[in-house]
Tab-separated table of C-alpha atoms in Angstrom:
chain	number	residue	atom	x	y	z
A	46	MET	CA	128.527	141.179	101.634
A	47	THR	CA	125.903	144.053	101.570
A	48	SER	CA	122.179	143.685	102.183
A	49	GLU	CA	121.316	143.840	98.242
A	50	SER	CA	123.733	140.838	97.523
A	51	VAL	CA	122.401	138.838	100.521
A	52	GLY	CA	118.845	139.716	98.874
A	53	VAL	CA	119.936	138.546	95.072
A	54	ALA	CA	121.419	135.433	96.829
A	55	ARG	CA	118.311	134.511	98.463
A	56	ARG	CA	116.537	134.829	95.464
A	57	ARG	CA	118.433	132.743	93.388
A	58	HIS	CA	118.292	130.026	96.054
A	59	ARG	CA	114.317	130.305	96.363
A	60	GLN	CA	114.512	130.270	92.307
A	61	LYS	CA	116.532	127.058	92.512
A	62	GLU	CA	114.383	125.358	94.735
A	63	LEU	CA	111.447	126.518	93.212
A	64	GLU	CA	112.788	125.034	90.015
A	65	HIS	CA	113.723	121.840	91.620
A	66	ARG	CA	110.054	121.222	93.147
A	67	GLN	CA	108.449	122.125	89.916
A	68	ARG	CA	111.021	119.214	88.204
A	69	ILE	CA	109.983	116.719	90.700
A	70	GLN	CA	106.283	117.575	90.240
A	71	ARG	CA	106.524	116.935	86.530
A	72	GLU	CA	108.090	113.573	87.255
A	73	VAL	CA	105.358	112.806	89.669
A	74	ASP	CA	102.838	114.076	87.233
A	75	LEU	CA	103.983	111.633	84.331
A	76	ARG	CA	104.390	108.931	86.512
A	77	LEU	CA	100.649	109.355	87.495
A	78	GLN	CA	99.637	109.770	84.060
A	79	GLU	CA	101.534	106.349	83.000
A	80	MET	CA	99.820	104.564	86.254
A	81	GLU	CA	96.451	105.927	85.150
A	82	ALA	CA	97.107	104.660	81.727
A	83	LYS	CA	97.648	101.502	82.874
A	84	MET	CA	94.848	101.228	85.433
A	85	TYR	CA	92.305	102.005	82.323
A	86	ALA	CA	94.151	100.546	79.536
A	87	PRO	CA	91.150	97.973	77.886
A	88	ASP	CA	93.437	94.986	77.929
A	89	THR	CA	94.656	94.862	81.140
A	90	ALA	CA	93.746	91.843	83.336
A	91	LEU	CA	92.391	92.598	86.688
A	92	ASP	CA	94.248	89.683	88.270
A	93	GLU	CA	97.442	90.792	86.600
A	94	THR	CA	100.226	90.784	89.215
A	95	VAL	CA	103.967	92.145	89.061
A	96	LYS	CA	106.255	89.783	90.463
A	97	HIS	CA	109.456	91.369	91.807
A	98	GLN	CA	111.633	88.280	92.307
A	99	PRO	CA	112.194	85.689	89.476
A	100	GLU	CA	110.606	82.158	90.226
A	101	ASN	CA	113.687	80.379	90.094
A	102	SER	CA	115.764	82.699	92.142
A	103	GLN	CA	117.267	79.847	94.220
A	104	GLU	CA	118.917	76.838	92.079
A	105	PRO	CA	116.917	73.735	93.175
A	106	TRP	CA	119.949	72.135	95.205
A	107	ILE	CA	120.018	75.351	97.412
A	108	LYS	CA	116.240	74.516	98.057
A	109	LYS	CA	117.163	70.642	99.138
A	110	VAL	CA	119.855	71.948	101.275
A	111	ILE	CA	117.284	74.194	102.983
A	112	PHE	CA	114.933	71.277	103.601
A	113	GLY	CA	117.443	68.760	104.580
A	114	GLY	CA	118.711	71.352	107.135
A	115	LYS	CA	115.408	71.718	108.474
A	116	LEU	CA	114.828	67.842	108.792
A	117	PHE	CA	118.003	67.696	110.367
A	118	ALA	CA	116.996	70.070	112.727
A	119	LEU	CA	113.547	68.670	113.617
A	120	GLY	CA	115.412	65.253	114.291
A	121	VAL	CA	117.630	66.984	116.869
A	122	VAL	CA	114.755	68.414	118.656
A	123	GLY	CA	112.996	65.359	118.699
A	124	LEU	CA	116.024	63.309	120.288
A	125	VAL	CA	116.069	65.950	122.674
A	126	ALA	CA	112.394	65.462	123.808
A	127	VAL	CA	113.182	61.867	123.705
A	128	LYS	CA	116.055	62.095	125.983
A	129	ILE	CA	114.065	64.477	128.537
A	130	VAL	CA	111.201	62.320	128.455
A	131	SER	CA	113.748	59.720	129.561
A	132	LEU	CA	115.327	61.331	132.292
A	133	VAL	CA	111.818	62.688	133.945
A	134	ALA	CA	110.471	58.944	133.690
A	135	GLY	CA	113.718	57.588	135.355
A	136	PHE	CA	113.169	60.267	138.286
A	137	ILE	CA	109.377	59.296	138.512
A	138	VAL	CA	110.330	55.770	138.618
A	139	VAL	CA	112.976	56.010	141.271
A	140	ALA	CA	110.955	58.223	143.286
A	141	ALA	CA	107.980	55.459	142.771
A	142	LEU	CA	110.692	52.849	144.111
A	143	GLY	CA	111.638	54.835	146.930
A	144	TRP	CA	108.239	55.707	148.119
A	145	VAL	CA	106.979	51.669	147.940
A	146	SER	CA	109.871	50.533	149.905
């Protein structure tokens, strides 16, 4: 390649990059104009929110299964806690009996 063809290739590349940036800028400008139009629309409620997920995204039985699993886990934790307390109380009783005798 000659230096002239390299210069032409660089100019083409710069031109394509410039066009690409201009296209992105136009898209951003259009999006900003849309957002601004929504902001200043007379019928827009101030407390209006946009939901990204539907409210009924999970079926009711799935929620019940999750709740049941949480209750089961809580029961298991409670049983383990009672077992540990019982074991500690047993050691205390044995120690007290040993000390008394």
